[in-house]
Tab-separated table of C-alpha atoms in Angstrom:
chain	number	residue	atom	x	y	z
A	1	MET	CA	5.179	23.266	-8.837
A	2	HIS	CA	8.752	23.004	-10.135
A	3	LEU	CA	9.770	19.486	-11.166
A	4	PRO	CA	12.570	19.050	-8.566
A	5	GLY	CA	10.129	20.035	-5.818
A	6	LYS	CA	7.522	17.689	-7.286
A	7	ILE	CA	9.995	14.778	-7.221
A	8	LEU	CA	11.010	15.553	-3.635
A	9	LEU	CA	7.408	15.863	-2.423
A	10	GLY	CA	6.410	12.648	-4.188
A	11	THR	CA	9.340	10.786	-2.621
A	12	VAL	CA	8.484	12.111	0.852
A	13	ALA	CA	4.830	11.085	0.386
A	14	ALA	CA	5.848	7.562	-0.651
A	15	LEU	CA	8.235	7.223	2.301
A	16	GLY	CA	5.562	8.502	4.675
A	17	SER	CA	3.154	5.935	3.259
A	18	ALA	CA	5.724	3.172	3.780
A	19	PHE	CA	6.455	4.172	7.382
A	20	THR	CA	2.763	4.229	8.319
A	21	PHE	CA	1.835	1.100	6.336
A	22	ALA	CA	4.690	-0.735	8.061
A	23	SER	CA	3.019	-0.206	11.443
A	24	TYR	CA	-0.010	-2.203	10.267
A	25	SER	CA	1.338	-5.532	11.510
A	26	ILE	CA	1.987	-4.065	14.976
A	27	TRP	CA	-1.544	-2.710	15.331
A	28	VAL	CA	-3.012	-5.967	14.026
A	29	LYS	CA	-0.879	-8.103	16.343
A	30	TYR	CA	-2.377	-6.355	19.363
A	31	ALA	CA	-5.892	-6.110	17.903
A	32	TYR	CA	-6.019	-9.891	17.352
A	33	ASN	CA	-6.006	-10.274	21.133
A	34	TYR	CA	-9.584	-8.948	21.068
A	35	LEU	CA	-10.914	-9.376	17.505
A	36	GLN	CA	-11.157	-12.069	14.850
A	37	PRO	CA	-9.654	-11.297	11.388
A	38	TRP	CA	-13.010	-10.735	9.669
A	39	GLU	CA	-14.189	-8.565	12.573
A	40	LEU	CA	-11.071	-6.422	12.311
A	41	LEU	CA	-11.324	-6.095	8.523
A	42	SER	CA	-14.982	-5.070	8.544
A	43	LEU	CA	-14.622	-2.759	11.559
A	44	GLN	CA	-11.620	-1.038	9.986
A	45	SER	CA	-13.569	-0.532	6.793
A	46	LEU	CA	-16.607	0.906	8.586
A	47	LEU	CA	-14.465	3.247	10.680
A	48	ALA	CA	-12.515	4.402	7.603
A	49	SER	CA	-15.737	5.238	5.758
A	50	ALA	CA	-17.136	7.084	8.786
A	51	LEU	CA	-13.970	9.182	9.140
A	52	LEU	CA	-13.950	9.984	5.424
A	53	ILE	CA	-17.576	11.121	5.658
A	54	LEU	CA	-16.540	13.600	8.369
A	55	VAL	CA	-13.591	14.844	6.281
A	56	ASN	CA	-15.764	15.326	3.199
A	57	LEU	CA	-18.476	17.050	5.227
A	58	HIS	CA	-15.824	19.553	6.264
A	59	GLN	CA	-14.740	19.893	2.614
A	60	GLY	CA	-18.339	20.322	1.436
A	61	TRP	CA	-18.250	17.180	-0.749
A	62	LYS	CA	-16.838	19.376	-3.521
A	63	ASP	CA	-14.328	16.766	-4.762
A	64	LEU	CA	-16.966	14.046	-5.122
A	65	LYS	CA	-19.034	15.607	-7.911
A	66	LEU	CA	-17.670	13.275	-10.556
A	67	PRO	CA	-18.836	11.818	-13.900
A	68	LEU	CA	-20.344	8.334	-13.828
A	69	GLN	CA	-17.428	6.832	-15.782
A	70	THR	CA	-14.923	8.148	-13.222
A	71	LEU	CA	-17.054	6.814	-10.363
A	72	ARG	CA	-17.011	3.368	-11.975
A	73	GLN	CA	-13.216	3.464	-12.203
A	74	LEU	CA	-12.946	4.429	-8.531
A	75	VAL	CA	-15.347	1.677	-7.475
A	76	LEU	CA	-13.181	-0.815	-9.346
A	77	LEU	CA	-10.140	0.644	-7.590
A	78	GLY	CA	-11.802	0.020	-4.220
A	79	LEU	CA	-13.057	-3.487	-4.945
A	80	VAL	CA	-9.799	-4.819	-6.387
A	81	GLY	CA	-7.047	-2.553	-5.077
A	82	THR	CA	-8.346	-2.023	-1.550
A	83	MET	CA	-10.655	-4.870	-0.544
A	84	LEU	CA	-9.257	-7.858	-2.433
A	85	SER	CA	-5.628	-6.998	-1.705
A	86	ASN	CA	-6.353	-6.805	2.036
A	87	ILE	CA	-8.340	-10.044	2.067
A	88	CYS	CA	-5.762	-11.981	0.040
A	89	PHE	CA	-2.811	-10.848	2.120
A	90	THR	CA	-4.568	-11.385	5.458
A	91	TRP	CA	-5.596	-14.935	4.576
A	92	SER	CA	-2.250	-15.804	2.965
A	93	ILE	CA	-0.636	-15.484	6.394
A	94	ARG	CA	-2.825	-18.381	7.587
A	95	TYR	CA	-0.954	-20.690	5.202
A	96	LEU	CA	2.491	-19.076	4.901
A	97	SER	CA	4.939	-17.488	7.258
A	98	PRO	CA	4.554	-13.686	7.342
A	99	ALA	CA	8.037	-13.425	5.801
A	100	MET	CA	7.167	-15.614	2.811
A	101	ALA	CA	3.840	-13.825	2.308
A	102	THR	CA	5.560	-10.428	2.439
A	103	ILE	CA	8.220	-11.412	-0.088
A	104	LEU	CA	5.532	-12.607	-2.510
A	105	LEU	CA	3.540	-9.404	-1.962
A	106	TYR	CA	6.552	-7.313	-2.900
A	107	THR	CA	6.709	-8.796	-6.353
A	108	TYR	CA	4.199	-6.058	-7.149
A	109	PRO	CA	6.772	-3.365	-8.120
A	110	ALA	CA	7.828	-5.556	-11.053
A	111	LEU	CA	4.152	-6.003	-11.968
A	112	VAL	CA	3.709	-2.224	-11.856
A	113	ILE	CA	6.713	-1.741	-14.132
A	114	LEU	CA	5.256	-4.279	-16.584
A	115	GLY	CA	1.840	-2.642	-16.341
A	116	SER	CA	3.348	0.789	-16.924
A	117	THR	CA	4.971	-0.564	-20.081
A	118	PHE	CA	2.081	-2.527	-21.595
A	119	TRP	CA	-1.009	-0.837	-20.112
A	120	LEU	CA	-0.072	2.800	-19.561
A	121	LYS	CA	2.387	2.774	-22.499
A	122	LYS	CA	5.094	4.496	-20.471
A	123	LYS	CA	8.808	4.272	-21.138
A	124	VAL	CA	10.689	2.187	-18.580
A	125	THR	CA	14.423	2.795	-18.313
A	126	ASN	CA	17.254	0.493	-17.294
A	127	TYR	CA	17.429	2.418	-14.035
A	128	HIS	CA	13.858	1.312	-13.240
A	129	TRP	CA	14.815	-2.328	-13.821
A	130	LEU	CA	17.937	-1.919	-11.688
A	131	ALA	CA	15.801	-0.477	-8.889
A	132	VAL	CA	13.379	-3.412	-9.179
A	133	ALA	CA	16.273	-5.892	-8.920
A	134	LEU	CA	17.709	-4.108	-5.880
A	135	THR	CA	14.249	-4.056	-4.315
A	136	PHE	CA	13.726	-7.801	-4.780
A	137	LEU	CA	17.135	-8.647	-3.362
A	138	GLY	CA	16.755	-6.206	-0.492
A	139	SER	CA	13.277	-7.535	0.278
A	140	TYR	CA	14.558	-11.104	0.378
A	141	LEU	CA	17.448	-10.228	2.681
A	142	SER	CA	15.287	-8.016	4.920
A	143	VAL	CA	12.963	-10.796	6.015
A	144	ASN	CA	15.538	-13.616	5.686
A	145	THR	CA	13.347	-16.217	7.404
A	146	LEU	CA	12.281	-18.358	4.476
A	147	GLY	CA	13.633	-21.466	6.133
A	148	ASN	CA	11.091	-21.106	8.935
A	149	GLY	CA	8.088	-20.947	6.612
A	150	THR	CA	5.911	-23.598	5.025
A	151	PHE	CA	5.119	-23.802	1.335
A	152	ASN	CA	1.405	-24.031	0.657
A	153	LEU	CA	0.049	-23.584	-2.853
A	154	LEU	CA	-3.121	-21.843	-1.667
A	155	GLY	CA	-1.096	-19.461	0.492
A	156	ILE	CA	1.277	-18.711	-2.386
A	157	ALA	CA	-1.680	-18.061	-4.705
A	158	LEU	CA	-3.279	-15.712	-2.157
A	159	ALA	CA	-0.043	-13.765	-1.590
A	160	LEU	CA	0.540	-13.414	-5.334
A	161	GLY	CA	-3.108	-12.400	-5.711
A	162	SER	CA	-2.489	-9.625	-3.184
A	163	ALA	CA	0.551	-8.508	-5.211
A	164	ILE	CA	-1.546	-8.371	-8.399
A	165	CYS	CA	-4.270	-6.367	-6.630
A	166	THR	CA	-1.707	-3.972	-5.158
A	167	ALA	CA	-0.125	-3.449	-8.575
A	168	PHE	CA	-3.594	-2.768	-9.984
A	169	TYR	CA	-4.198	-0.182	-7.231
A	170	ASN	CA	-1.041	1.686	-8.242
A	171	LEU	CA	-1.742	1.560	-11.982
A	172	GLN	CA	-5.462	2.318	-11.804
A	173	GLY	CA	-4.708	5.034	-9.265
A	174	GLU	CA	-2.330	6.724	-11.698
A	175	ARG	CA	-5.039	6.739	-14.375
A	176	VAL	CA	-7.839	8.182	-12.236
A	177	LEU	CA	-5.640	10.719	-10.459
A	178	THR	CA	-5.352	12.652	-13.706
A	179	VAL	CA	-8.986	13.731	-13.215
A	180	VAL	CA	-9.696	13.426	-9.469
A	181	SER	CA	-8.012	14.445	-6.228
A	182	PRO	CA	-6.335	11.908	-3.926
A	183	LEU	CA	-9.061	12.536	-1.312
A	184	ALA	CA	-11.844	11.799	-3.815
A	185	ALA	CA	-10.087	8.638	-5.011
A	186	LEU	CA	-9.561	7.447	-1.437
A	187	THR	CA	-13.163	8.236	-0.429
A	188	ILE	CA	-14.980	6.528	-3.297
A	189	SER	CA	-12.677	3.491	-3.325
A	190	GLN	CA	-13.083	3.083	0.444
A	191	PHE	CA	-16.880	3.380	0.232
A	192	ALA	CA	-16.907	0.661	-2.433
A	193	SER	CA	-14.694	-1.591	-0.315
A	194	THR	CA	-16.874	-1.081	2.765
A	195	ALA	CA	-20.088	-1.802	0.870
A	196	ALA	CA	-18.681	-5.033	-0.575
A	197	LEU	CA	-17.262	-6.176	2.770
A	198	PHE	CA	-20.666	-5.551	4.365
A	199	PHE	CA	-22.051	-8.394	2.242
A	200	ILE	CA	-18.966	-10.640	2.317
A	201	ALA	CA	-18.427	-10.367	6.073
A	202	PRO	CA	-21.569	-8.832	7.635
A	203	PRO	CA	-20.742	-6.881	10.837
A	204	ARG	CA	-22.961	-9.035	13.060
A	205	TYR	CA	-21.245	-7.570	16.105
A	206	LEU	CA	-23.250	-4.381	15.521
A	207	TRP	CA	-26.448	-6.133	16.585
A	208	SER	CA	-25.183	-9.058	18.676
A	209	GLY	CA	-23.591	-7.492	21.730
A	210	GLY	CA	-20.805	-5.412	20.235
A	211	LEU	CA	-17.032	-5.776	20.570
A	212	PRO	CA	-14.561	-5.207	23.424
A	213	TRP	CA	-13.547	-1.567	23.658
A	214	PRO	CA	-9.787	-2.229	23.543
A	215	GLY	CA	-10.320	-4.004	20.236
A	216	VAL	CA	-12.402	-1.108	18.896
A	217	LEU	CA	-9.750	1.432	19.906
A	218	LEU	CA	-6.987	-0.642	18.320
A	219	ALA	CA	-9.071	-0.967	15.153
A	220	LEU	CA	-9.517	2.816	15.133
A	221	GLY	CA	-5.764	3.320	15.483
A	222	THR	CA	-5.143	0.806	12.697
A	223	THR	CA	-7.648	2.604	10.495
A	224	ILE	CA	-6.168	6.073	10.937
A	225	VAL	CA	-2.435	5.392	11.239
A	226	ALA	CA	-2.005	2.274	9.102
A	227	SER	CA	-4.784	2.631	6.519
A	228	LEU	CA	-6.206	6.093	5.752
A	229	ILE	CA	-2.987	8.090	6.163
A	230	PRO	CA	-0.769	5.705	4.152
A	231	PHE	CA	-3.362	5.249	1.378
A	232	PHE	CA	-3.765	9.025	1.062
A	233	LEU	CA	0.017	9.543	0.966
A	234	LEU	CA	0.357	6.714	-1.561
A	235	LEU	CA	-2.206	8.291	-3.893
A	236	LYS	CA	-0.571	11.709	-3.433
A	237	GLY	CA	2.800	10.227	-4.375
A	238	ILE	CA	1.329	8.476	-7.421
A	239	ALA	CA	-0.242	11.761	-8.544
A	240	LEU	CA	3.173	13.441	-8.355
A	241	LEU	CA	5.572	10.756	-9.647
A	242	GLY	CA	3.534	7.972	-11.227
A	243	ALA	CA	2.883	4.375	-10.229
A	244	GLY	CA	6.249	2.869	-11.220
A	245	PRO	CA	8.602	5.014	-9.110
A	246	ILE	CA	6.183	5.052	-6.154
A	247	SER	CA	5.838	1.264	-6.113
A	248	ILE	CA	9.611	0.906	-5.835
A	249	ILE	CA	10.029	3.593	-3.189
A	250	SER	CA	7.172	2.072	-1.157
A	251	ALA	CA	9.075	-1.214	-0.949
A	252	CYS	CA	11.230	0.337	1.766
A	253	GLU	CA	8.338	-0.754	3.999
A	254	LEU	CA	10.097	-4.125	4.365
A	255	PRO	CA	13.206	-2.910	6.203
A	256	ILE	CA	10.991	-0.512	8.158
A	257	VAL	CA	8.969	-3.516	9.362
A	258	ALA	CA	12.243	-5.091	10.481
A	259	ILE	CA	13.116	-1.937	12.442
A	260	TYR	CA	9.660	-1.822	14.043
A	261	SER	CA	10.030	-5.488	15.029
A	262	PHE	CA	13.232	-4.609	16.867
A	263	LEU	CA	11.728	-1.566	18.592
A	264	PHE	CA	8.426	-3.170	19.652
A	265	PHE	CA	9.252	-6.883	19.941
A	266	ASN	CA	13.031	-6.776	20.580
A	267	GLN	CA	13.742	-8.781	17.430
A	268	LYS	CA	17.292	-7.782	16.506
A	269	LEU	CA	18.294	-7.121	12.910
A	270	SER	CA	20.652	-9.673	11.405
A	271	PHE	CA	23.521	-8.919	9.044
A	272	TYR	CA	21.327	-9.980	6.102
A	273	GLN	CA	18.467	-7.749	7.224
A	274	LEU	CA	20.782	-4.757	7.543
A	275	SER	CA	22.148	-5.557	4.078
A	276	GLY	CA	18.587	-5.663	2.740
A	277	LEU	CA	17.882	-2.286	4.324
A	278	LEU	CA	20.858	-0.767	2.492
A	279	LEU	CA	19.828	-2.354	-0.827
A	280	VAL	CA	16.278	-0.999	-0.638
A	281	ILE	CA	17.601	2.450	0.239
A	282	SER	CA	19.902	2.129	-2.782
A	283	ALA	CA	16.861	1.326	-4.946
A	284	ILE	CA	15.161	4.501	-3.707
A	285	LEU	CA	18.243	6.568	-4.559
A	286	VAL	CA	18.481	4.964	-8.024
A	287	ILE	CA	14.862	5.722	-8.914
A	288	HIS	CA	15.138	9.242	-7.458
A	289	TRP	CA	18.282	9.915	-9.502
A	290	SER	CA	16.619	8.435	-12.595
A	291	GLU	CA	13.657	10.819	-12.295
A	292	ARG	CA	15.967	13.811	-11.885
A	293	HIS	CA	18.081	12.622	-14.842
A	294	GLN	CA	15.003	12.316	-17.063
A	295	THR	CA	13.846	15.756	-15.916
A	296	GLY	CA	17.231	17.224	-16.886
A	297	ASN	CA	17.134	15.563	-20.313
A	298	THR	CA	13.610	16.843	-20.913
A	299	LYS	CA	14.691	20.398	-20.158
A	300	GLU	CA	17.709	20.115	-22.467
A	301	ASN	CA	15.622	18.681	-25.312
A	302	SER	CA	13.055	21.449	-24.937
A	303	VAL	CA	15.658	24.174	-25.489
A	304	PRO	CA	15.489	25.350	-29.139
């Protein structure tokens, strides 16, 4: 694939991931009318694994014939990047306002940039740092409800823990995607997350009378629309562009959440939220231009 097309496809994948991830809070809001948080988490995980089994049966399991070392890396990806990030963020909202928890979560692009520099040994340009700054400011303005939240040290620690786990998912994903497909990475990491959750939060509802069907259907919708699809698109974007650019582009989820809140809950966007939307879009354009600029320089330097 030509580099311009690769950049465009990676950007579209990241934006698609953000749009679908952003619907997570809407699905969960309705699902909580029927399910408890641990029930929803474990049911989502079980449904995701079941759906991935069906997909891989159709594919003939060909992408899952992997070396033991790669399997270990994918298991780690699932335990830290998938399971722990979800648990930390879900429980942080018990102690913080959703706005405060979301702002702390979206410190992860800066962590990815730092990880790309010190762990993956990648060059980070001034344009990357500018995009990170625009993302932070846009994220802050997008939620703009800090005054309504409460400051709890445990909640702050959990939200920051989710940011660290999410940054790890991006960085570890970039490493393993050099040798495996996005589907294989998603499948093995999800299986690992489901297995661990089975012991942490046993699905007792499977043998104690079951769950209400509306809750099960909402959990299924959450699993497909707000979990499997966005995770697959995220890994596809990372495979094409790398963890740093994708983490910044994915931060447009914040203004998208604000738009969804208006459409579904009639919560109107304020001037500050609209300003945040424009800043995050500006960050996306900066990182996209930076990638194209680097691509142009590479081509010029390669000419004898």
